[in-house]
Short mmCIF file of C-alpha atoms and ligand atoms in Angstrom, two decimals:
data_model
loop_
_atom_site.label_atom_id
_atom_site.label_comp_id
_atom_site.label_asym_id
_atom_site.label_seq_id
_atom_site.Cartn_x
_atom_site.Cartn_y
_atom_site.Cartn_z
CA UNK I 1 116.64 193.43 125.99
CA UNK I 2 113.77 190.98 125.46
CA UNK I 3 112.76 191.15 121.75
CA UNK I 4 109.06 191.46 122.60
CA UNK I 5 109.56 194.31 125.10
CA UNK I 6 111.79 196.20 122.65
CA UNK I 7 109.22 196.03 119.86
CA UNK I 8 106.11 196.43 122.02
CA UNK I 9 103.65 199.18 120.98
CA UNK I 10 100.12 200.18 121.84
CA UNK I 11 99.05 200.06 118.19
CA UNK I 12 100.51 198.64 114.98
CA UNK I 13 99.19 200.48 111.91
CA UNK I 14 99.70 198.51 108.68
CA UNK I 15 100.18 200.55 105.49
CA UNK I 16 101.70 204.03 105.16
CA UNK I 17 99.43 205.53 102.51
CA UNK I 18 97.48 208.68 103.29
CA UNK I 19 95.04 206.78 105.55
CA UNK I 20 97.72 204.97 107.59
CA UNK I 21 99.78 208.18 107.84
CA UNK I 22 96.80 210.10 109.22
CA UNK I 23 95.87 207.24 111.58
CA UNK I 24 99.44 207.01 112.91
CA UNK I 25 99.50 210.79 113.41
CA UNK I 26 96.10 210.94 115.14
CA UNK I 27 96.98 208.11 117.55
CA UNK I 28 100.42 209.57 118.30
CA UNK I 29 98.74 212.89 119.11
CA UNK I 30 96.61 211.04 121.67
CA UNK I 31 99.73 209.67 123.35
CA UNK I 32 99.68 206.13 121.93
CA UNK I 33 102.96 204.36 121.16
CA UNK I 34 102.51 203.57 117.47
CA UNK I 35 104.47 201.50 114.97
CA UNK I 36 103.61 202.14 111.31
CA UNK I 37 104.58 199.13 109.16
CA UNK I 38 104.93 199.66 105.41
CA UNK I 39 105.74 197.03 102.78
CA UNK I 40 107.36 199.56 100.43
CA UNK I 41 110.72 201.31 100.64
CA UNK I 42 109.00 204.63 101.36
CA UNK I 43 105.79 206.20 102.56
CA UNK I 44 102.90 206.66 100.06
CA UNK I 45 103.78 204.23 97.27
CA UNK I 46 100.22 202.91 96.76
CA UNK I 47 97.12 204.80 95.56
CA UNK I 48 98.34 207.82 97.52
CA UNK I 49 101.12 208.53 95.04
CA UNK I 50 98.99 208.53 91.87
CA UNK I 51 95.61 210.26 92.07
CA UNK I 52 93.98 213.57 91.18
CA UNK I 53 95.02 215.24 94.47
CA UNK I 54 91.63 216.89 95.03
CA UNK I 55 90.12 217.45 98.44
CA UNK I 56 86.62 217.01 97.04
CA UNK I 57 83.77 219.15 98.32
CA UNK I 58 81.54 216.08 98.87
CA UNK I 59 78.50 216.66 96.58
CA UNK I 60 79.07 213.44 94.63
CA UNK I 61 78.71 210.90 97.46
CA UNK I 62 75.36 209.23 98.16
CA UNK I 63 73.91 210.81 101.33
CA UNK I 64 74.16 208.67 104.44
CA UNK I 65 77.23 206.73 103.29
CA UNK I 66 80.66 206.62 104.95
CA UNK I 67 81.98 208.35 101.84
CA UNK I 68 79.63 211.32 102.30
CA UNK I 69 80.26 211.59 106.04
CA UNK I 70 84.07 211.33 105.93
CA UNK I 71 84.52 213.42 102.76
CA UNK I 72 82.64 216.46 104.07
CA UNK I 73 84.27 216.25 107.52
CA UNK I 74 87.75 215.66 106.05
CA UNK I 75 87.43 218.58 103.66
CA UNK I 76 86.85 220.90 106.62
CA UNK I 77 89.93 219.58 108.47
CA UNK I 78 92.57 219.89 105.75
CA UNK I 79 93.44 223.61 105.86
CA UNK I 80 94.36 223.64 109.53
CA UNK I 81 96.47 220.49 109.19
CA UNK I 82 98.23 221.85 106.09
CA UNK I 83 99.15 225.00 108.00
CA UNK I 84 100.54 222.98 110.90
CA UNK I 85 102.64 220.77 108.60
CA UNK I 86 103.75 223.60 106.30
CA UNK I 87 102.11 221.79 103.36
CA UNK I 88 100.76 223.60 100.32
CA UNK I 89 96.97 223.67 99.89
CA UNK I 90 95.16 225.70 97.23
CA UNK I 91 91.52 226.66 97.64
CA UNK I 92 90.46 226.48 94.00
CA UNK I 93 86.87 225.23 94.24
CA UNK I 94 85.76 222.84 91.49
CA UNK I 95 83.32 222.72 88.58
CA UNK I 96 81.22 219.92 87.13
CA UNK I 97 80.24 220.97 83.61
CA UNK I 98 77.55 219.68 81.24
CA UNK I 99 76.02 220.41 77.86
CA UNK I 100 72.40 221.56 77.45
CA UNK I 101 71.07 218.06 78.28
CA UNK I 102 72.97 217.84 81.56
CA UNK I 103 71.04 220.27 83.78
CA UNK I 104 69.08 217.51 85.56
CA UNK I 105 72.30 215.67 86.39
CA UNK I 106 73.80 218.83 87.89
CA UNK I 107 70.63 219.45 89.92
CA UNK I 108 70.87 215.92 91.33
CA UNK I 109 74.48 216.60 92.41
CA UNK I 110 73.36 219.90 93.93
CA UNK I 111 70.64 218.07 95.96
CA UNK I 112 73.10 215.43 97.13
CA UNK I 113 75.57 218.14 98.11
CA UNK I 114 72.92 219.95 100.16
CA UNK I 115 71.93 216.69 101.87
CA UNK I 116 75.61 216.04 102.68
CA UNK I 117 76.05 219.53 104.16
CA UNK I 118 78.33 220.92 101.42
CA UNK I 119 78.41 224.72 101.66
CA UNK I 120 78.19 227.28 98.85
CA UNK I 121 77.09 225.12 95.88
CA UNK I 122 75.80 227.07 92.87
CA UNK I 123 74.54 226.13 89.41
CA UNK I 124 76.06 228.54 86.87
CA UNK I 125 75.09 229.46 83.33
CA UNK I 126 77.40 229.34 80.29
CA UNK I 127 78.34 233.04 80.60
CA UNK I 128 79.03 232.80 84.32
CA UNK I 129 81.19 229.74 83.70
CA UNK I 130 83.15 231.47 80.93
CA UNK I 131 84.05 234.28 83.33
CA UNK I 132 85.57 231.68 85.68
CA UNK I 133 87.10 229.48 82.98
CA UNK I 134 87.59 231.24 79.63
CA UNK I 135 88.91 228.06 77.94
CA UNK I 136 85.72 226.04 78.49
CA UNK I 137 84.27 224.53 75.32
CA UNK I 138 81.37 226.42 73.69
CA UNK I 139 79.21 223.28 74.06
CA UNK I 140 79.21 223.64 77.85
CA UNK I 141 75.86 225.10 78.91
CA UNK I 142 75.78 224.67 82.72
CA UNK I 143 78.09 223.97 85.61
CA UNK I 144 77.96 223.14 89.31
CA UNK I 145 80.42 225.27 91.27
CA UNK I 146 81.68 223.88 94.59
CA UNK I 147 83.82 226.51 96.33
CA UNK I 148 85.16 224.24 99.10
CA UNK I 149 87.22 221.90 96.87
CA UNK I 150 91.00 222.21 97.35
CA UNK I 151 94.23 220.82 95.93
CA UNK I 152 97.22 219.34 97.75
CA UNK I 153 100.22 217.11 97.04
CA UNK I 154 99.07 213.77 98.54
CA UNK I 155 102.48 212.09 98.82
CA UNK I 156 104.05 215.21 100.36
CA UNK I 157 101.21 215.31 102.84
CA UNK I 158 101.70 211.64 103.81
CA UNK I 159 105.47 212.11 104.19
CA UNK I 160 105.00 215.21 106.36
CA UNK I 161 102.42 213.45 108.56
CA UNK I 162 104.78 210.50 109.07
CA UNK I 163 107.75 212.75 109.76
CA UNK I 164 105.74 214.69 112.34
CA UNK I 165 104.62 211.43 113.97
CA UNK I 166 108.25 210.24 114.13
CA UNK I 167 109.37 213.54 115.69
CA UNK I 168 106.72 212.82 118.36
CA UNK I 169 107.80 209.26 119.08
CA UNK I 170 106.10 207.04 116.48
CA UNK I 171 108.19 204.44 114.71
CA UNK I 172 108.09 203.76 110.96
CA UNK I 173 109.25 200.41 109.65
CA UNK I 174 109.81 200.45 105.89
CA UNK I 175 110.32 197.31 103.78
CA UNK I 176 108.15 195.58 106.39
CA UNK I 177 105.63 193.57 104.39
CA UNK I 178 103.36 191.99 106.98
CA UNK I 179 103.17 188.27 106.20
CA UNK I 180 102.02 186.73 109.48
CA UNK I 181 99.78 187.82 112.35
CA UNK I 182 99.37 185.79 115.56
CA UNK I 183 97.75 186.60 118.90
CA UNK I 184 98.88 185.38 122.32
CA UNK I 185 97.38 186.46 125.65
CA UNK I 186 95.63 189.42 123.98
CA UNK I 187 98.80 190.73 122.26
CA UNK I 188 99.18 190.65 118.48
CA UNK I 189 102.50 189.58 116.98
CA UNK I 190 102.85 191.19 113.54
CA UNK I 191 105.61 189.62 111.46
CA UNK I 192 107.55 190.36 108.31
CA UNK I 193 109.91 187.46 107.69
CA UNK I 194 112.02 187.13 110.83
CA UNK I 195 111.11 190.59 112.17
CA UNK I 196 108.23 191.06 114.59
CA UNK I 197 106.41 193.89 116.37
CA UNK I 198 103.88 193.47 119.16
CA UNK I 199 100.77 195.47 120.10
CA UNK I 200 97.37 195.21 121.75
CA UNK I 201 95.65 196.87 118.75
CA UNK I 202 96.06 196.63 114.97
CA UNK I 203 94.70 199.07 112.40
CA UNK I 204 94.71 197.66 108.87
CA UNK I 205 95.23 200.52 106.36
CA UNK I 206 96.90 198.36 103.72
CA UNK I 207 94.96 199.61 100.64
CA UNK I 208 95.34 196.96 97.94
CA UNK I 209 96.74 194.61 100.62
CA UNK I 210 93.86 195.03 103.10
CA UNK I 211 92.11 191.75 102.20
CA UNK I 212 95.32 189.80 102.78
CA UNK I 213 95.93 191.49 106.15
CA UNK I 214 92.37 190.61 107.26
CA UNK I 215 92.98 187.02 106.15
CA UNK I 216 96.27 186.82 108.08
CA UNK I 217 94.52 188.12 111.22
CA UNK I 218 91.51 185.80 110.84
CA UNK I 219 89.18 188.80 110.46
CA UNK I 220 86.29 189.37 108.01
CA UNK I 221 86.77 188.33 104.36
CA UNK I 222 87.08 191.28 102.00
CA UNK I 223 86.41 191.20 98.23
CA UNK I 224 88.40 193.80 96.32
CA UNK I 225 88.01 195.17 92.80
CA UNK I 226 90.65 197.24 91.04
CA UNK I 227 90.05 200.11 88.59
CA UNK I 228 93.07 201.68 86.91
CA UNK I 229 93.22 205.40 86.14
CA UNK I 230 95.74 206.73 83.60
CA UNK I 231 96.95 210.34 83.48
CA UNK I 232 98.81 212.79 81.25
CA UNK I 233 100.75 215.59 82.90
CA UNK I 234 101.53 218.72 80.87
CA UNK I 235 104.40 221.16 81.30
CA UNK I 236 104.05 224.21 83.55
CA UNK I 237 103.60 226.40 80.47
CA UNK I 238 100.06 224.91 80.37
CA UNK I 239 99.30 225.17 84.10
CA UNK I 240 97.01 228.19 83.76
CA UNK I 241 94.73 226.75 81.04
CA UNK I 242 92.21 226.14 83.83
CA UNK I 243 92.11 227.54 87.37
CA UNK I 244 90.33 224.70 89.13
CA UNK I 245 89.40 221.01 88.58
CA UNK I 246 86.84 220.72 85.75
CA UNK I 247 84.82 217.49 85.83
CA UNK I 248 82.26 216.12 83.38
CA UNK I 249 79.02 214.76 84.88
CA UNK I 250 79.84 211.61 86.87
CA UNK I 251 78.75 208.19 85.60
CA UNK I 252 78.37 204.81 87.32
CA UNK I 253 82.09 204.23 86.60
CA UNK I 254 83.20 207.28 88.57
CA UNK I 255 83.86 210.99 88.45
CA UNK I 256 85.01 210.94 84.83
CA UNK I 257 88.08 212.33 83.06
CA UNK I 258 88.93 215.82 84.28
CA UNK I 259 91.30 218.70 83.70
CA UNK I 260 92.96 220.42 86.64
CA UNK I 261 95.95 222.48 87.69
CA UNK I 262 98.34 220.94 90.24
CA UNK I 263 99.84 222.58 93.33
CA UNK I 264 103.17 222.59 91.44
CA UNK I 265 101.75 224.53 88.49
CA UNK I 266 101.40 221.75 85.91
CA UNK I 267 98.21 220.71 84.13
CA UNK I 268 96.84 217.23 84.88
CA UNK I 269 94.47 215.33 82.58
CA UNK I 270 92.76 212.07 83.56
CA UNK I 271 92.03 209.58 85.04
CA UNK I 272 90.56 206.84 82.86
CA UNK I 273 88.59 204.08 84.59
CA UNK I 274 89.58 200.62 83.45
CA UNK I 275 88.61 197.56 85.51
CA UNK I 276 91.61 195.26 85.93
CA UNK I 277 91.91 191.82 87.51
CA UNK I 278 95.29 192.43 89.14
CA UNK I 279 96.97 195.55 90.56
CA UNK I 280 99.18 197.05 87.81
CA UNK I 281 100.01 200.59 86.70
CA UNK I 282 100.92 200.42 83.01
CA UNK I 283 99.87 203.22 80.65
CA UNK I 284 98.25 202.39 77.29
CA UNK I 285 97.85 204.23 73.98
CA UNK I 286 94.10 203.56 74.22
CA UNK I 287 93.97 205.25 77.62
CA UNK I 288 95.95 208.27 76.44
CA UNK I 289 93.71 208.63 73.35
CA UNK I 290 90.59 208.51 75.52
CA UNK I 291 91.99 211.24 77.79
CA UNK I 292 92.80 213.45 74.79
CA UNK I 293 89.36 212.99 73.25
CA UNK I 294 87.34 213.55 76.46
CA UNK I 295 89.31 216.51 77.79
CA UNK I 296 89.19 218.23 74.36
CA UNK I 297 85.39 218.03 74.51
CA UNK I 298 85.44 220.15 77.68
CA UNK I 299 88.43 222.49 77.26
CA UNK I 300 89.58 224.35 74.15
CA UNK I 301 93.22 224.59 73.05
CA UNK I 302 94.81 221.82 75.11
CA UNK I 303 98.36 221.36 73.82
CA UNK I 304 99.12 217.66 74.14
CA UNK I 305 102.58 218.21 72.65
CA UNK I 306 103.45 219.67 76.05
CA UNK I 307 103.00 216.27 77.76
CA UNK I 308 105.97 215.53 80.00
CA UNK I 309 104.81 212.38 81.77
CA UNK I 310 102.19 209.60 81.70
CA UNK I 311 101.33 207.52 84.74
CA UNK I 312 98.56 205.46 86.32
CA UNK I 313 97.08 204.80 89.76
CA UNK I 314 94.72 202.08 90.94
CA UNK I 315 91.44 202.58 92.83
CA UNK I 316 90.78 199.77 95.28
CA UNK I 317 87.05 199.18 95.78
CA UNK I 318 84.99 196.90 98.01
CA UNK I 319 81.33 197.42 97.16
CA UNK I 320 80.09 200.99 96.78
CA UNK I 321 81.16 202.45 100.13
CA UNK I 322 84.24 202.70 102.37
CA UNK I 323 84.55 200.01 105.03
CA UNK I 324 85.94 201.47 108.27
CA UNK I 325 85.21 199.20 111.22
CA UNK I 326 86.28 197.28 114.29
CA UNK I 327 86.29 193.57 113.49
CA UNK I 328 83.43 191.47 114.89
CA UNK I 329 85.65 188.39 114.66
CA UNK I 330 89.01 189.53 116.08
CA UNK I 331 89.04 191.69 119.19
CA UNK I 332 90.99 194.97 118.96
CA UNK I 333 91.52 194.59 115.20
CA UNK I 334 90.35 197.60 113.17
CA UNK I 335 90.23 197.59 109.39
CA UNK I 336 89.70 199.91 106.43
CA UNK I 337 88.82 198.56 102.99
CA UNK I 338 87.73 199.88 99.61
CA UNK I 339 89.14 203.34 100.29
CA UNK I 340 88.88 204.53 96.68
CA UNK I 341 87.93 208.13 95.83
CA UNK I 342 87.26 210.32 97.86
CA UNK I 343 89.69 208.55 100.21
CA UNK I 344 92.24 211.34 100.12
CA UNK I 345 89.66 213.96 101.07
CA UNK I 346 88.26 211.65 103.76
CA UNK I 347 91.52 210.44 105.35
CA UNK I 348 91.79 212.90 108.27
CA UNK I 349 88.19 212.23 109.29
CA UNK I 350 88.64 208.46 108.94
CA UNK I 351 91.69 208.71 111.22
CA UNK I 352 89.81 210.64 113.93
CA UNK I 353 86.95 208.13 113.75
CA UNK I 354 89.40 205.24 114.20
CA UNK I 355 91.20 207.01 117.07
CA UNK I 356 87.83 207.60 118.82
CA UNK I 357 86.83 203.97 118.24
CA UNK I 358 90.10 202.67 119.71
CA UNK I 359 89.54 204.85 122.78
CA UNK I 360 86.11 203.28 123.17
CA UNK I 361 87.82 199.87 122.82
CA UNK I 362 90.05 200.72 125.79
CA UNK I 363 93.09 202.62 124.40
CA UNK I 364 93.59 205.32 127.02
CA UNK I 365 94.53 208.80 125.71
CA UNK I 366 97.51 210.59 127.29
CA UNK I 367 98.46 214.26 127.26
CA UNK I 368 101.22 214.95 124.76
CA UNK I 369 103.60 217.85 124.44
CA UNK I 370 103.24 217.99 120.62
CA UNK I 371 106.33 219.05 118.70
CA UNK I 372 106.03 220.60 115.27
CA UNK I 373 108.24 219.15 112.56
CA UNK I 374 110.68 221.62 111.02
CA UNK I 375 109.66 222.03 107.35
CA UNK I 376 112.48 221.80 104.79
CA UNK I 377 113.88 225.01 103.34
CA UNK I 378 112.14 226.04 100.13
CA UNK I 379 114.38 228.60 98.44
CA UNK I 380 111.55 229.55 96.05
CA UNK I 381 109.57 230.93 98.99
CA UNK I 382 112.43 233.21 100.15
CA UNK I 383 112.83 236.87 99.26
CA UNK I 384 116.01 237.80 97.40
CA UNK I 385 117.46 239.24 100.61
CA UNK I 386 116.66 236.07 102.59
CA UNK I 387 118.10 233.87 99.85
CA UNK I 388 121.33 235.90 99.66
CA UNK I 389 121.73 235.70 103.44
CA UNK I 390 121.23 231.91 103.31
CA UNK I 391 123.75 231.53 100.47
CA UNK I 392 126.27 233.64 102.40
CA UNK I 393 125.98 231.11 105.26
CA UNK I 394 125.96 228.02 103.04
CA UNK I 395 126.88 228.29 99.37
CA UNK I 396 125.04 225.04 98.58
CA UNK I 397 121.74 226.98 98.62
CA UNK I 398 123.08 228.93 95.64
CA UNK I 399 123.94 225.87 93.57
CA UNK I 400 121.07 224.63 91.39
CA UNK I 401 120.89 220.84 90.94
CA UNK I 402 117.50 220.56 89.17
CA UNK I 403 117.24 223.30 86.55
CA UNK I 404 113.60 222.74 85.63
CA UNK I 405 112.27 222.90 89.19
CA UNK I 406 115.09 225.16 90.49
CA UNK I 407 116.11 223.00 93.43
CA UNK I 408 119.42 223.60 95.15
CA UNK I 409 122.06 221.30 96.56
CA UNK I 410 121.38 222.69 100.05
CA UNK I 411 117.68 221.74 99.88
CA UNK I 412 118.48 218.21 98.67
CA UNK I 413 121.07 217.74 101.44
CA UNK I 414 118.44 218.64 104.05
CA UNK I 415 116.05 216.00 102.72
CA UNK I 416 118.78 213.34 102.66
CA UNK I 417 119.24 213.96 106.41
CA UNK I 418 115.49 214.07 107.19
CA UNK I 419 113.54 211.87 109.63
CA UNK I 420 112.64 209.46 106.77
CA UNK I 421 115.70 209.19 104.57
CA UNK I 422 114.71 208.65 100.92
CA UNK I 423 116.45 205.47 99.82
CA UNK I 424 115.97 205.98 96.06
CA UNK I 425 116.11 208.81 93.52
CA UNK I 426 112.33 208.56 93.28
CA UNK I 427 112.15 209.12 97.04
CA UNK I 428 114.05 212.42 96.70
CA UNK I 429 111.81 213.29 93.74
CA UNK I 430 108.65 212.79 95.81
CA UNK I 431 109.94 215.10 98.54
CA UNK I 432 111.38 217.97 96.48
CA UNK I 433 110.48 217.46 92.79
CA UNK I 434 113.94 217.06 91.20
CA UNK I 435 113.45 215.04 87.94
CA UNK I 436 109.77 216.10 87.79
CA UNK I 437 110.25 219.03 85.43
CA UNK I 438 110.33 219.39 81.66
CA UNK I 439 113.53 217.37 81.15
CA UNK I 440 112.34 214.59 83.51
CA UNK I 441 115.73 214.25 85.16
CA UNK I 442 118.05 214.27 82.12
CA UNK I 443 120.31 216.83 83.80
CA UNK I 444 119.88 216.33 87.53
CA UNK I 445 119.75 212.54 87.87
CA UNK I 446 123.59 212.08 87.74
CA UNK I 447 124.02 214.86 90.30
CA UNK I 448 121.39 213.31 92.58
CA UNK I 449 123.13 209.94 92.34
CA UNK I 450 126.44 211.50 93.36
CA UNK I 451 124.85 213.37 96.26
CA UNK I 452 123.07 210.26 97.55
CA UNK I 453 126.23 208.17 97.17
CA UNK I 454 128.19 210.73 99.24
CA UNK I 455 125.48 211.19 101.87
CA UNK I 456 124.82 207.47 102.40
CA UNK I 457 128.48 206.43 101.86
CA UNK I 458 127.63 203.79 99.25
CA UNK I 459 129.01 203.31 95.71
CA UNK I 460 127.03 205.07 92.95
CA UNK I 461 126.10 201.68 91.45
CA UNK I 462 124.02 201.00 94.57
CA UNK I 463 121.80 204.05 94.13
CA UNK I 464 118.50 202.91 92.62
CA UNK I 465 115.76 204.80 90.83
CA UNK I 466 113.06 202.80 92.63
CA UNK I 467 112.96 199.31 94.11
CA UNK I 468 115.64 197.25 92.47
CA UNK I 469 115.70 199.33 89.26
CA UNK I 470 119.41 200.22 88.79
CA UNK I 471 120.51 203.53 87.32
CA UNK I 472 124.17 202.75 86.68
CA UNK I 473 125.20 199.41 85.29
CA UNK I 474 128.85 200.13 84.45
CA UNK I 475 131.07 203.09 83.45
CA UNK I 476 130.56 204.08 79.77
CA UNK I 477 134.04 205.51 79.17
CA UNK I 478 137.41 205.63 80.82
CA UNK I 479 137.62 208.46 83.30
CA UNK I 480 133.82 208.79 83.39
CA UNK I 481 132.59 210.69 86.42
CA UNK I 482 131.21 207.58 88.07
CA UNK I 483 134.43 205.61 88.17
CA UNK I 484 135.46 205.24 91.79
C1 FAD B 501 93.22 207.41 89.73
C2 FAD B 501 92.82 207.81 91.11
C3 FAD B 501 92.34 209.11 91.36
C4 FAD B 501 91.96 209.48 92.63
N1 FAD B 501 91.63 210.78 92.90
C5 FAD B 501 91.29 211.15 94.15
C6 FAD B 501 91.02 212.50 94.46
O1 FAD B 501 91.20 213.41 93.64
N2 FAD B 501 90.57 212.80 95.71
C7 FAD B 501 90.38 211.83 96.66
O2 FAD B 501 89.91 212.16 97.75
N3 FAD B 501 90.72 210.55 96.42
C8 FAD B 501 91.19 210.19 95.20
N4 FAD B 501 91.55 208.91 94.94
C9 FAD B 501 91.51 207.94 96.02
C10 FAD B 501 92.74 208.04 96.93
O3 FAD B 501 93.93 208.09 96.18
C11 FAD B 501 92.76 206.83 97.84
O4 FAD B 501 91.52 206.75 98.49
C12 FAD B 501 93.83 206.90 98.91
O5 FAD B 501 95.09 207.19 98.36
C13 FAD B 501 93.88 205.56 99.64
O6 FAD B 501 94.88 205.65 100.60
P1 FAD B 501 95.24 204.38 101.46
O7 FAD B 501 96.19 204.84 102.49
O8 FAD B 501 94.00 203.69 101.90
O9 FAD B 501 95.91 203.36 100.42
P2 FAD B 501 97.37 203.33 99.77
O10 FAD B 501 97.86 204.67 99.44
O11 FAD B 501 97.31 202.34 98.66
O12 FAD B 501 98.29 202.80 100.94
C14 FAD B 501 98.26 201.46 101.38
C15 FAD B 501 99.67 201.10 101.80
O13 FAD B 501 99.65 199.80 102.40
C16 FAD B 501 100.85 199.15 102.05
N5 FAD B 501 100.68 197.70 102.21
C17 FAD B 501 99.94 196.86 101.44
N6 FAD B 501 100.09 195.60 101.91
C18 FAD B 501 100.92 195.65 102.97
C19 FAD B 501 101.47 194.67 103.85
N7 FAD B 501 101.19 193.35 103.71
N8 FAD B 501 102.32 195.06 104.84
C20 FAD B 501 102.64 196.39 104.99
N9 FAD B 501 102.16 197.34 104.16
C21 FAD B 501 101.30 196.99 103.18
C22 FAD B 501 101.08 199.57 100.60
O14 FAD B 501 102.44 199.40 100.22
C23 FAD B 501 100.64 201.04 100.62
O15 FAD B 501 101.71 201.91 100.85
C24 FAD B 501 91.99 208.53 93.68
C25 FAD B 501 92.50 207.23 93.43
C26 FAD B 501 92.94 206.90 92.18
C27 FAD B 501 93.57 205.57 91.98
#
């Protein structure tokens, strides 16, 4: 078959973060033939994998901006989408808290929220706040309560969206770092090394790589700035210290360092805001100290000895607002840029806006018989009777691989056969949480390596943690379990 015909799509979406995943899904739902090209070995390896995971209410954005518009719309869309995908979403609401001098700041956020159409905002007194959050510091005098804020797992969401798109005909190309874009007779050729895909439309959702994609296409120049955010994650024993995200008053640098529960039951502290010249995700002692000091000023009794993991994510900014637009220079080229916070909350609304814009640019919608993706088994959601029945059919659902997160061999096997096969241990971790518990993989990593080696029929030495990071270099003793 002619190479061009084989790889011909209506739309090539570049970048499989939360924005590209939503865009691919929205266009597939409208009947477009979509190819999602991702530089990484998996979906959601950019900003989407390391953020605060909050579907913000939308009171913080300056009225009239893209951020305000997309955040408030996106917030309203999430619950329905989560239900369709079988993804967890928790309606916690959120609080911005302040000492006695902070009332004016809270009132300003309240006014912005009203202008943006955020429902249910309330300014609460110290006593009202203490009823909601007993561990708040005694210095906290006022708080802004936003009941529409929610929590999700961003990388799980992106993976589910991509899997659902694939089930409905979209194609995902991993390890496809776009390095050349040409256009002949109105058709883009999008290349990664020797590989090429062809389409009439491109949507650039490349996050930190968006400026480079615009350059390759000959579209508008984009200036990017990077701000790193470091985090501490505490064990599940600490997950109930607060019941919702607790923010300080925002500053020019951002929303500040917050304390929040996660959908998995841990406690998350962070992020810092450090301007960096190049994209990097190291964690520093200075950053960790700052998190400890600032979170302790808001919440009493935080037990930092329960820290199980430190990590960082990078906000990618271009000016003060999101850029979401059809290029004026290159026909049928759409680009997103500077999708920092609240990009997660905004992503479904950004995707619908782009899908509408592409229709106006000539992409004809088609009726689709939409198929739901089958969610993976989650043994923790089953009743004892249901679990016993499942184990009677397949004993692997009774064999725990990850003790901390209680994940069974049967569940891991399902994921290894899924529509997007995780190529690394970290890929399995992102889908199911093995290695994410208190022991951080001390017990389950060898078992995961064996399972992946069997499932993919490759030697254990070829199973990587992430990228090229090896896990096994050589056997440590004669007769060791990894000797083949
Ligand atoms: C510390 C921090 C906290 C945050 N907290 C929140 C929050 O609580 N709520 C909220 O709403 N938002 C939050 N955000 C913002 C949110 O995480 C981002 O807006 C969102 O993840 C951006 O998604 P994206 O798809 O645009 O980018 P990314 O997730 O970065 O995805 C871009 C993808 O493009 C790929 N790519 C790059 N170059 C190429 C290329 N040449 N070829 C192919 N692929 C390429 C990358 O590999 C990547 O996978 C936070 C961000 C940070 C960093």
